[in-house]
Amino acid sequence: MEELNPGGLMRLLSEESTQSTLSSDSCEYYQTEIFDQLPSIQAIRPAQANQGGPESGERTSYGALSRDKTSTQPLRNLVMCIQGKRDARDRRKMQRNNIGFWESWRRSQSINAKRIWAQMGGALSSLLPWRRTLHAIEGRFGVGVKSYFIFLRYLICLNLLHCALISGFILGPTAYYGRSKNSVPLRFEDSDSFLDFFLGSGYLDRSPVFFGFYTRGSLDKPCLNTPLLYFSGILTILLLSLIMVVRRTIVGYKHTWMLGKRYSTNVCYKILCGWDFTIHDPSAAALKRSFIRNDLKLFLDEQRFSMRKGQRTLGQKMRLYILRSTLNLIVLALLGGAFFLIYYATIQSQKEDGDNGLVSLLFQYLPPITITFVNLVLPHIFRKISSFEDYSFTTQVNVTLVRSIFLKLASLGIYLFFVFNTEETQQCRPNRFGREMYKLCIFNFLATFCNAFLLSFPRKLVQECCPTSLLARMSGKQHFLVPFNVLDLVYGQTVSWVGVYYCPLLPLIGTVTMTVTFYIKKFTVLRCCVAEQRTFRASNSSVLFHFMLLLGLFMAAVTLGFNLHQQEVKTKLNTVPCGPFGNGETVFNVTDTCVKSLPRLAQSTLRYLASEAFALPLILAEIIILTSYVSRSRANQRAIERLKDMLVMSSSDKRFLVKEHATILKKKKHNHRAPSATVHENPSSTPAD
């Protein structure tokens, strides 16, 4: 309930807020007269009166002492000095004598379990790859650049998990049970060439890289066959990716919400309490100083922008809104021009064909080249536009991310639309679609490699060798632009999700390319780039990174559903049968055959789950779950408000105690001066007597 103290401070008082976690050595403090004068006690008194007088409050506080949660924490984790830990250890020994054997054993086991879990967590965190590299990057360039490499490491682990699922569902059964007898054996032919590895044709088109390689083998049971295993593996990859990305997004959003406008970090805490006194290595000390310096620069930049924003007049706000509207119209015009350019390149690549191998390769890669060119140029223009909109630096980064990811996903969607509408009856359609995704993945990696070693590194060499030359002054210093590099990762992962059904080894290719990309970006950052003068808060952008991944995953799911629907519609066309769903089979036919082979109870259960009658209880269950989560969030919000109120009152108590201490010192000083003055006066009065 809410209570208003005489000082006008609104407090949220409840059973949790009236409990105390004081240590037993603080019981003496209860008996002092100054305890009753603390502001926090004065605010609690009305609540204690309503609950049955001060005795109940004392009983609650003393009852909380016996339930002290710190008594089960390892001494190493307690935030107190060495003498305080020694006192806590002595109190625990005394408590063991007062409590029973089983309670003492339970507490010791709880402490040992927490210590073991902490050691296991430290051991697992030490197994994470590239820890030293991430610490070095964070020390020199801040948490913003480090968040990019953490995001890249997360995508590598995600693709490794996809590779394990593909090996279990697709590659393993195919290797053990073999393919159908009518399948063409895999071998090199005279028409195969080196360019096939870039085009995805020839030998690669017949290899396990693409959809057409996996045909029905000896494993041909109604509910255990190659088509069902293939589809189950792809569906498991998408569902598991959805769960992992949603979890990371929710955790990051919760952290951002808690550290948003509702939370303000004290600068004194950053300066006085931010140092780690266990550091002995000079390089580690330099990194720690860089961490604190970058954090303070970010905090001061945000405070400066907030002050400037609060001083805007009404006329300035109107002019700013008009300017932002105009710039957004320019952004829309640029997006429309980019989409038309991609459409034109796709049409030309389908019309033109050259006899020369290099000319054919150029026309085959014309859409990926156009998409990469658009995605390389327009984000920089968006970055310049966002600098005129008078946002904070973190908001500028997020706005640029949103516009650029819309550009990348929309350009990929337009390209997929034209590829789907292409009518070809002489080739395996899933293989052709898989080749397009393969080319996008390969060219994206080639663009990253060329950008690092043909642009960034020569530019750095020019600045080092000829720093006063015109070219060096025009190029300027290089900065690692986190938004654009993150967009490349999201784009590559989206391509992998979209093409995994048609190119099952695309996650393996993505794992290799992303691992190499990590070392390429590490070289670019540490060798070619300098730190940004302005840093941004990585927590907000990290949530946006994972939200963009969700958009890419949603796009992959829509693409797969549309392709399965097209496969169902076009089964009567004279198309080349290939892959696990050959001979006029579709996902729906194979699934229906499996359901019909099950017992009647299982059939009726599955049909009920797929019917409209199951929608009502499903909606009711979702409403109940959402209601429980909303109630829990409100309870957590109230608890957070109580904790904030306790922090405020703790500060008030400290200020009060400091004033009382100063008053006592003044009294002691005054009392000390009074006797000395009396002693000096007595000798002068003796001769008069």
XYZ file of C-alpha atoms in Angstrom:
689
model
C 0.000 0.000 0.000
C 1.008 3.634 -0.429
C 1.819 5.797 2.558
C 2.797 9.449 2.684
C 5.298 10.439 5.332
C 5.323 13.894 6.946
C 8.161 14.941 4.663
C 5.975 14.467 1.576
C 7.793 11.408 0.207
C 5.583 8.772 -1.419
C 6.593 5.243 -0.481
C 5.333 1.824 -1.467
C 5.100 -0.176 1.737
C 4.381 -3.871 1.821
C 5.429 -6.950 3.695
C 8.565 -7.185 1.536
C 9.585 -3.558 2.086
C 9.204 -3.700 5.876
C 11.474 -6.720 6.200
C 15.137 -6.143 6.889
C 18.236 -8.097 5.985
C 20.472 -6.572 8.633
C 23.241 -8.663 10.105
C 23.202 -9.660 13.741
C 25.882 -7.153 14.687
C 23.427 -4.422 13.737
C 21.117 -5.384 16.625
C 23.081 -3.068 18.862
C 22.243 -0.297 16.470
C 18.546 -0.832 17.163
C 19.071 0.126 20.785
C 20.635 3.517 20.053
C 18.582 6.667 20.250
C 19.662 7.876 16.828
C 17.986 4.898 15.157
C 14.549 6.305 15.918
C 15.503 9.585 14.268
C 16.438 8.100 10.858
C 14.216 9.268 7.944
C 13.561 5.704 6.842
C 12.280 4.747 10.319
C 10.138 7.876 10.468
C 8.548 6.858 7.146
C 7.910 3.278 8.290
C 6.281 4.287 11.599
C 2.805 4.947 10.069
C 2.842 1.519 8.422
C 3.830 -0.120 11.693
C 1.025 1.681 13.512
C -1.501 0.343 11.008
C -0.097 -3.167 11.387
C -0.411 -3.260 15.174
C 2.110 -0.913 16.727
C 5.886 -0.790 16.772
C 6.171 -4.176 18.417
C 4.955 -5.862 15.266
C 7.506 -3.972 13.233
C 10.254 -5.048 15.589
C 9.050 -8.619 15.445
C 9.081 -8.441 11.662
C 12.595 -7.035 11.604
C 13.922 -9.543 14.122
C 12.112 -12.338 12.285
C 13.850 -11.253 9.122
C 17.179 -11.621 10.887
C 16.638 -15.340 11.253
C 15.804 -15.579 7.571
C 18.838 -13.652 6.474
C 19.602 -14.684 2.918
C 23.201 -13.656 3.241
C 23.761 -16.519 5.684
C 23.641 -18.968 2.760
C 25.949 -16.970 0.500
C 29.651 -17.863 0.278
C 31.797 -15.374 2.151
C 33.677 -14.577 -1.048
C 30.484 -13.242 -2.660
C 29.558 -10.916 0.214
C 30.191 -7.233 -0.436
C 32.010 -6.260 2.752
C 35.501 -5.747 4.111
C 37.750 -8.527 5.448
C 36.865 -7.781 9.053
C 33.163 -7.928 8.193
C 33.635 -11.321 6.562
C 35.466 -12.562 9.637
C 32.621 -11.369 11.833
C 30.128 -13.054 9.529
C 32.095 -16.297 9.766
C 32.076 -16.109 13.578
C 28.326 -15.445 13.608
C 27.733 -18.458 11.394
C 29.705 -20.623 13.796
C 27.589 -19.369 16.679
C 24.399 -19.995 14.693
C 25.444 -23.592 14.003
C 25.559 -24.177 17.740
C 22.051 -22.775 18.180
C 20.369 -24.545 15.258
C 19.903 -28.265 14.707
C 22.135 -30.689 12.866
C 19.950 -30.965 9.782
C 19.586 -27.196 9.406
C 23.346 -26.753 9.710
C 23.921 -29.507 7.152
C 21.380 -27.940 4.772
C 23.064 -24.538 4.958
C 26.530 -25.969 4.366
C 25.272 -27.953 1.374
C 23.589 -24.845 -0.031
C 26.830 -22.886 0.259
C 28.814 -25.705 -1.377
C 26.281 -26.014 -4.209
C 26.430 -22.279 -4.940
C 30.202 -22.378 -4.911
C 30.241 -25.340 -7.323
C 27.778 -23.656 -9.688
C 29.877 -20.477 -9.631
C 33.025 -22.464 -10.453
C 31.243 -24.317 -13.263
C 29.963 -21.049 -14.690
C 33.474 -19.604 -14.621
C 34.869 -22.724 -16.293
C 32.235 -22.650 -19.039
C 32.763 -18.944 -19.654
C 36.498 -19.585 -20.003
C 35.740 -22.089 -22.797
C 34.085 -19.436 -24.952
C 36.284 -18.682 -27.973
C 38.006 -15.358 -28.589
C 37.657 -14.034 -25.014
C 41.015 -12.242 -25.064
C 40.270 -10.768 -28.459
C 36.945 -9.400 -27.257
C 38.569 -7.866 -24.161
C 41.216 -6.175 -26.291
C 38.610 -4.823 -28.712
C 36.423 -3.556 -25.874
C 39.347 -1.779 -24.263
C 40.340 0.056 -27.436
C 37.008 0.626 -29.159
C 34.296 0.285 -26.500
C 31.353 -2.031 -25.957
C 29.680 -1.026 -29.228
C 32.327 -2.677 -31.393
C 32.555 -5.581 -28.963
C 28.800 -6.188 -29.333
C 29.319 -6.794 -33.057
C 31.862 -9.550 -32.419
C 29.686 -11.105 -29.703
C 26.805 -11.118 -32.163
C 29.034 -12.734 -34.786
C 30.164 -15.403 -32.315
C 26.529 -16.119 -31.445
C 25.677 -16.632 -35.136
C 28.621 -18.994 -35.560
C 27.397 -21.119 -32.640
C 23.864 -21.032 -34.047
C 25.054 -22.289 -37.440
C 27.108 -25.022 -35.779
C 23.911 -26.204 -34.100
C 22.184 -26.166 -37.487
C 24.976 -28.291 -38.928
C 24.498 -30.857 -36.159
C 20.760 -31.029 -36.868
C 21.317 -31.429 -40.606
C 23.828 -34.212 -39.955
C 21.336 -36.056 -37.739
C 18.204 -35.627 -39.844
C 19.511 -35.515 -43.428
C 23.147 -36.450 -43.992
C 23.289 -39.386 -41.552
C 20.231 -41.312 -42.842
C 21.243 -40.630 -46.457
C 24.773 -41.913 -45.892
C 23.597 -45.005 -43.980
C 20.592 -46.080 -46.063
C 21.789 -44.687 -49.383
C 19.788 -43.139 -52.193
C 17.382 -44.617 -54.687
C 18.665 -47.027 -57.316
C 17.800 -44.646 -60.160
C 20.054 -41.911 -58.758
C 23.027 -40.818 -60.835
C 26.355 -41.624 -59.117
C 28.339 -38.641 -57.963
C 31.480 -38.115 -60.068
C 33.240 -35.439 -62.071
C 32.295 -35.074 -65.722
C 34.067 -33.527 -68.683
C 31.726 -30.519 -68.704
C 32.543 -29.594 -65.105
C 34.815 -26.625 -64.544
C 36.256 -24.477 -61.781
C 33.569 -21.843 -62.322
C 30.945 -24.344 -61.145
C 32.081 -23.699 -57.561
C 31.026 -20.060 -57.977
C 27.843 -20.747 -59.944
C 26.669 -23.808 -58.001
C 26.229 -25.758 -61.227
C 27.854 -28.876 -62.673
C 29.376 -31.068 -59.995
C 27.953 -29.032 -57.121
C 24.461 -29.279 -58.609
C 24.673 -33.091 -58.310
C 26.400 -33.086 -54.903
C 24.884 -33.184 -51.365
C 25.006 -29.385 -51.348
C 21.596 -29.076 -53.023
C 18.070 -30.406 -52.692
C 18.110 -32.746 -55.706
C 20.759 -35.062 -54.261
C 18.517 -36.458 -51.506
C 16.177 -39.103 -52.934
C 14.250 -41.977 -51.395
C 16.494 -44.866 -50.420
C 15.972 -48.125 -48.560
C 14.486 -46.166 -45.650
C 10.916 -46.061 -46.953
C 8.502 -46.571 -44.070
C 5.228 -44.595 -43.832
C 6.424 -42.400 -40.947
C 10.171 -42.884 -41.275
C 11.452 -42.016 -44.711
C 13.789 -39.560 -46.383
C 11.142 -36.914 -47.286
C 9.774 -36.719 -43.719
C 13.243 -36.671 -42.162
C 14.301 -33.944 -44.575
C 11.296 -31.754 -43.813
C 11.519 -32.466 -40.069
C 15.160 -31.402 -40.009
C 14.459 -28.089 -41.759
C 11.428 -27.430 -39.550
C 13.461 -28.196 -36.410
C 16.141 -25.727 -37.514
C 13.609 -22.929 -37.995
C 11.759 -23.624 -34.724
C 14.954 -23.895 -32.690
C 16.256 -20.685 -34.250
C 12.995 -18.981 -33.358
C 13.215 -20.087 -29.722
C 16.842 -19.052 -29.313
C 16.491 -15.678 -31.021
C 13.267 -14.830 -29.150
C 14.915 -15.744 -25.853
C 17.926 -13.537 -26.559
C 15.651 -10.700 -27.654
C 13.486 -10.905 -24.530
C 16.473 -11.064 -22.181
C 18.102 -8.123 -23.915
C 14.893 -6.106 -23.892
C 14.416 -6.770 -20.177
C 17.952 -5.572 -19.509
C 17.390 -2.482 -21.671
C 14.076 -1.707 -19.965
C 15.615 -1.958 -16.522
C 18.559 0.258 -17.526
C 16.522 2.723 -19.551
C 14.985 5.962 -18.371
C 13.962 4.333 -15.104
C 17.542 3.874 -13.978
C 20.280 6.454 -13.525
C 23.817 5.468 -12.708
C 25.758 7.731 -10.410
C 28.961 9.117 -11.905
C 30.664 8.797 -8.522
C 30.006 5.064 -8.625
C 31.538 4.812 -12.104
C 34.678 6.658 -10.992
C 35.205 5.508 -7.407
C 33.806 1.960 -7.581
C 34.512 1.008 -11.182
C 38.104 -0.156 -10.708
C 39.010 -3.814 -10.292
C 41.716 -4.014 -7.621
C 42.580 -7.606 -8.528
C 44.303 -6.446 -11.741
C 48.087 -6.863 -11.753
C 48.910 -6.936 -15.475
C 49.720 -3.470 -16.939
C 47.948 -4.278 -20.212
C 44.829 -5.354 -18.314
C 45.002 -2.123 -16.294
C 45.207 -0.116 -19.521
C 42.159 -1.951 -20.872
C 40.229 -1.275 -17.681
C 41.063 2.422 -17.889
C 39.791 2.415 -21.464
C 36.522 0.766 -20.327
C 35.920 3.458 -17.714
C 36.893 6.271 -20.074
C 34.542 5.059 -22.846
C 31.714 4.630 -20.342
C 32.155 8.169 -19.038
C 32.324 9.592 -22.565
C 29.050 7.861 -23.413
C 27.383 9.089 -20.230
C 28.506 12.698 -20.737
C 27.416 12.660 -24.380
C 23.932 11.464 -23.414
C 23.660 14.098 -20.666
C 24.774 16.840 -23.063
C 22.163 15.815 -25.632
C 19.426 15.654 -22.978
C 20.231 19.210 -21.872
C 20.171 20.485 -25.453
C 16.912 18.664 -26.128
C 15.263 20.170 -23.046
C 16.186 23.717 -24.165
C 14.392 23.504 -27.535
C 11.659 26.040 -28.155
C 8.360 25.355 -29.906
C 9.591 26.911 -33.140
C 12.744 24.812 -33.116
C 10.691 21.660 -32.581
C 8.398 22.494 -35.518
C 11.354 23.163 -37.837
C 12.967 19.917 -36.691
C 9.805 17.888 -37.413
C 9.518 19.414 -40.887
C 13.169 18.631 -41.588
C 12.765 15.032 -40.445
C 9.668 14.564 -42.630
C 11.546 15.871 -45.673
C 14.515 13.614 -45.017
C 12.220 10.587 -44.626
C 10.715 11.345 -48.051
C 14.222 11.384 -49.499
C 14.888 8.008 -47.856
C 11.726 6.559 -49.420
C 12.772 7.855 -52.847
C 16.198 6.226 -52.494
C 14.600 2.931 -51.492
C 12.286 3.020 -54.516
C 15.211 3.652 -56.861
C 17.183 0.776 -55.313
C 14.287 -1.652 -55.744
C 13.891 -0.678 -59.415
C 17.614 -1.211 -59.993
C 17.409 -4.717 -58.493
C 14.383 -5.495 -60.662
C 16.213 -4.349 -63.789
C 19.330 -6.397 -62.952
C 17.228 -9.527 -62.332
C 15.439 -9.169 -65.665
C 18.702 -8.665 -67.553
C 20.328 -11.688 -65.893
C 17.438 -13.868 -67.057
C 17.510 -12.551 -70.630
C 21.219 -12.376 -71.386
C 23.550 -15.314 -71.680
C 27.050 -15.423 -73.052
C 29.037 -18.216 -74.632
C 32.180 -17.222 -72.769
C 32.457 -18.628 -69.256
C 33.466 -15.323 -67.659
C 30.673 -13.433 -69.403
C 28.159 -16.053 -68.269
C 29.554 -15.808 -64.736
C 29.164 -12.019 -64.822
C 25.536 -12.206 -65.936
C 24.761 -14.930 -63.397
C 26.171 -12.731 -60.636
C 24.534 -9.533 -61.884
C 21.682 -9.580 -59.280
C 24.029 -10.345 -56.331
C 26.405 -7.617 -57.513
C 23.540 -5.125 -57.754
C 22.148 -6.068 -54.332
C 25.604 -5.808 -52.760
C 26.256 -2.431 -54.428
C 22.928 -1.037 -53.220
C 23.471 -2.403 -49.715
C 26.959 -0.905 -49.648
C 26.149 2.616 -50.822
C 22.707 3.451 -49.423
C 23.453 2.717 -45.710
C 26.220 5.357 -45.822
C 23.745 7.820 -47.300
C 21.257 6.918 -44.563
C 23.998 7.543 -41.991
C 24.629 11.035 -43.376
C 20.897 11.756 -43.429
C 20.450 10.667 -39.795
C 23.202 13.086 -38.718
C 20.983 16.020 -39.821
C 17.939 14.821 -37.848
C 19.353 15.893 -34.465
C 19.079 12.549 -32.687
C 21.390 11.251 -29.986
C 24.247 9.145 -31.271
C 22.645 5.889 -30.086
C 19.347 6.859 -31.728
C 21.186 7.740 -34.954
C 22.702 4.268 -34.981
C 19.320 2.618 -34.404
C 17.555 4.719 -37.072
C 20.258 3.865 -39.592
C 19.923 0.197 -38.657
C 16.153 0.190 -39.167
C 16.338 1.878 -42.567
C 19.201 -0.272 -43.772
C 17.693 -3.562 -42.656
C 14.467 -2.651 -44.429
C 16.570 -2.029 -47.532
C 18.392 -5.360 -47.285
C 15.364 -7.518 -46.500
C 13.158 -5.785 -49.059
C 15.806 -6.098 -51.787
C 16.193 -9.799 -50.972
C 12.407 -10.221 -51.009
C 12.091 -8.570 -54.424
C 14.825 -10.811 -55.795
C 13.125 -13.918 -54.397
C 9.823 -12.840 -55.914
C 11.278 -12.704 -59.418
C 13.111 -15.984 -58.940
C 9.876 -17.720 -57.871
C 7.972 -16.360 -60.860
C 10.545 -17.640 -63.345
C 9.087 -20.575 -65.305
C 11.654 -23.256 -66.033
C 10.636 -26.841 -66.778
C 14.057 -28.088 -67.852
C 15.689 -27.867 -64.435
C 15.007 -28.896 -60.891
C 13.297 -25.795 -59.466
C 14.475 -26.251 -55.827
C 18.042 -26.721 -57.071
C 17.823 -23.537 -59.090
C 16.519 -21.599 -56.124
C 19.251 -23.116 -53.926
C 21.878 -21.989 -56.449
C 20.655 -18.406 -56.186
C 20.969 -18.485 -52.395
C 24.390 -20.125 -52.734
C 25.588 -17.340 -55.029
C 24.295 -14.675 -52.642
C 26.174 -16.294 -49.739
C 29.436 -16.666 -51.688
C 29.356 -13.155 -53.113
C 28.594 -11.650 -49.706
C 31.753 -13.284 -48.343
C 33.804 -12.187 -51.362
C 32.615 -8.617 -50.851
C 33.736 -8.749 -47.190
C 37.149 -10.100 -48.182
C 37.700 -7.532 -50.937
C 36.534 -4.660 -48.750
C 39.093 -5.591 -46.070
C 42.177 -6.330 -48.193
C 41.561 -4.205 -51.296
C 40.085 -1.072 -49.686
C 40.645 -0.795 -45.925
C 44.198 -2.146 -45.709
C 45.616 -0.181 -48.692
C 43.925 2.934 -47.332
C 45.677 2.395 -43.980
C 49.027 1.858 -45.727
C 48.635 5.123 -47.612
C 47.919 6.973 -44.357
C 50.976 5.421 -42.682
C 53.410 5.868 -45.566
C 52.231 9.239 -46.890
C 50.248 10.935 -44.091
C 50.596 14.401 -45.666
C 49.489 13.395 -49.167
C 46.234 14.594 -50.680
C 44.840 11.050 -50.933
C 45.499 10.357 -47.250
C 43.854 13.628 -46.180
C 40.813 13.007 -48.390
C 40.308 9.419 -47.200
C 40.546 10.375 -43.522
C 40.705 8.024 -40.578
C 38.815 4.746 -40.715
C 36.179 3.902 -38.132
C 34.509 0.555 -37.603
C 30.867 1.271 -38.416
C 28.926 -1.161 -36.271
C 25.478 -0.725 -37.936
C 26.676 -1.578 -41.435
C 28.714 -4.574 -40.339
C 25.794 -5.914 -38.291
C 23.550 -5.524 -41.322
C 25.897 -7.724 -43.325
C 25.638 -10.424 -40.649
C 21.841 -10.240 -40.520
C 21.666 -10.341 -44.313
C 23.956 -13.380 -44.491
C 22.025 -15.249 -41.792
C 18.720 -14.453 -43.502
C 20.066 -15.863 -46.761
C 21.132 -19.001 -44.874
C 17.668 -19.467 -43.346
C 15.888 -18.823 -46.634
C 18.062 -21.244 -48.576
C 18.533 -24.051 -46.044
C 15.568 -25.999 -47.473
C 17.005 -25.904 -51.000
C 20.693 -25.994 -50.035
C 21.049 -28.112 -46.854
C 24.799 -27.481 -46.531
C 24.326 -23.712 -46.515
C 24.682 -23.550 -42.677
C 28.046 -25.325 -42.992
C 29.127 -22.843 -45.651
C 27.861 -20.023 -43.430
C 29.833 -21.337 -40.438
C 33.064 -21.394 -42.427
C 32.517 -17.962 -43.983
C 31.516 -16.375 -40.662
C 34.545 -17.839 -38.887
C 36.834 -16.418 -41.555
C 34.864 -13.158 -41.395
C 35.606 -12.943 -37.662
C 39.351 -12.942 -38.290
C 38.997 -10.575 -41.241
C 37.039 -8.090 -39.134
C 39.466 -8.525 -36.257
C 42.323 -7.612 -38.598
C 40.358 -4.658 -39.951
C 39.510 -3.309 -36.494
C 42.870 -3.746 -34.779
C 45.056 -2.890 -37.779
C 43.129 -0.398 -39.892
C 40.633 1.425 -37.670
C 40.759 4.009 -34.907
C 38.318 4.442 -32.045
C 35.218 6.566 -32.497
C 35.127 9.885 -30.678
C 31.472 9.225 -29.888
C 30.324 5.874 -28.565
C 26.823 4.476 -28.303
C 25.106 2.299 -25.744
C 25.350 -1.289 -26.952
C 22.424 -2.677 -24.908
C 19.717 -0.942 -26.967
C 21.363 -1.817 -30.277
C 21.881 -5.436 -29.213
C 18.124 -5.820 -28.813
C 17.688 -4.328 -32.273
C 20.231 -6.794 -33.701
C 18.185 -9.772 -32.527
C 14.914 -8.153 -33.574
C 16.308 -7.842 -37.102
C 17.221 -11.526 -36.926
C 13.580 -12.238 -36.076
C 12.517 -10.349 -39.188
C 14.923 -12.420 -41.284
C 13.635 -15.642 -39.733
C 10.046 -14.570 -40.416
C 10.997 -13.882 -44.017
C 12.534 -17.369 -44.309
C 9.374 -18.982 -42.891
C 7.142 -17.056 -45.309
C 9.376 -18.024 -48.232
C 9.279 -21.710 -47.275
C 5.506 -21.683 -46.852
C 5.007 -19.959 -50.208
C 7.295 -22.440 -51.957
C 5.493 -25.421 -50.433
C 2.178 -23.968 -51.591
C 3.585 -23.453 -55.097
C 4.860 -27.028 -55.075
C 1.360 -28.269 -54.231
C -0.215 -26.183 -56.993
C 2.289 -27.059 -59.713
C 2.443 -30.828 -59.196
C 0.484 -31.376 -62.438
C 2.946 -29.360 -64.508
C 5.614 -31.072 -66.590
C 8.397 -30.313 -64.142
C 11.542 -32.342 -63.600
C 11.079 -34.582 -60.503
C 13.994 -34.223 -58.131
C 14.858 -34.445 -54.479
C 13.038 -36.341 -51.741
C 9.620 -35.163 -52.993
C 9.846 -36.608 -56.487
C 7.253 -38.419 -58.589
C 4.498 -35.908 -57.845
C 4.896 -36.118 -54.063
C 4.605 -33.100 -51.804
C 5.042 -32.409 -48.117
C 1.286 -32.605 -47.619
C 0.939 -35.980 -49.368
C 3.776 -37.587 -47.431
C 2.494 -36.199 -44.137
C -1.041 -37.419 -44.855
C 0.272 -40.911 -45.612
C 2.109 -40.955 -42.286
C -0.988 -39.823 -40.370
C -3.155 -42.517 -41.985
C -0.724 -45.233 -40.881
C -1.035 -44.239 -37.194
C -3.576 -45.770 -34.760
C -7.066 -44.284 -34.700
C -6.533 -42.501 -31.393
C -3.425 -40.769 -32.714
C -5.204 -39.882 -35.953
C -8.166 -38.340 -34.164
C -5.846 -36.439 -31.827
C -3.817 -34.976 -34.672
C -6.919 -34.064 -36.657
C -8.399 -32.356 -33.597
C -5.185 -30.364 -33.101
C -5.308 -29.279 -36.755
C -9.029 -28.362 -36.700
C -10.790 -25.112 -35.853
C -12.259 -26.643 -32.682
C -8.826 -26.566 -31.064
C -8.497 -22.830 -31.682
C -10.816 -21.829 -28.790
C -8.984 -23.680 -25.966
C -5.676 -22.568 -27.494
C -6.771 -18.928 -27.370
C -8.009 -19.334 -23.791
C -4.708 -20.887 -22.744
C -2.807 -18.025 -24.374
C -4.983 -15.491 -22.552
C -4.333 -17.188 -19.205
C -0.579 -17.330 -19.836
C -0.444 -13.701 -20.951
C -2.493 -12.635 -17.926
C -0.102 -14.427 -15.584
C 2.901 -12.819 -17.233
C 1.302 -9.370 -17.085
C 0.544 -9.870 -13.394
C 4.096 -10.999 -12.778
C 5.504 -7.998 -14.629
C 3.368 -5.641 -12.543
C 4.515 -7.327 -9.346
C 8.131 -7.028 -10.486
C 7.569 -3.377 -11.283
C 6.213 -2.762 -7.788
C 9.193 -4.587 -6.303
C 11.560 -2.455 -8.364
C 9.839 0.688 -7.138
C 10.197 -0.501 -3.542
C 13.888 -1.163 -4.059
C 14.367 2.274 -5.568
C 12.535 3.783 -2.611
C 14.795 1.875 -0.244
C 17.841 3.259 -2.059
C 16.475 6.791 -1.707
C 15.832 6.328 2.002
C 19.267 4.760 2.448
C 20.795 7.918 0.967
C 18.663 10.021 3.310
C 19.877 7.972 6.271
C 23.483 8.466 5.231
C 23.051 12.224 4.893
C 21.345 12.350 8.284
C 24.124 10.336 9.918
C 26.778 12.552 8.343
C 25.054 15.643 9.753
C 24.787 14.057 13.194
C 28.422 13.050 13.065
C 29.440 16.587 12.131
C 27.323 17.963 14.966
C 28.945 15.607 17.488
C 32.404 16.569 16.267
C 31.587 20.257 16.661
C 30.332 19.671 20.205
C 33.452 17.717 21.113
C 35.637 20.422 19.637
C 33.737 23.127 21.533
C 33.929 21.165 24.813
C 37.642 20.662 24.272
C 38.237 24.368 23.793
C 36.204 25.424 26.868
C 38.435 23.728 29.538
C 41.599 25.042 27.866
C 40.252 28.580 28.031
C 39.481 28.137 31.752
C 43.025 26.937 32.433
C 44.471 30.035 30.748
C 42.267 32.380 32.793
C 43.156 30.955 36.276
C 46.852 32.079 36.354
C 45.903 35.672 35.649
C 43.422 35.718 38.507
C 45.906 34.427 41.153
C 48.003 37.634 41.636
C 44.847 39.666 42.047
C 43.893 37.513 44.990
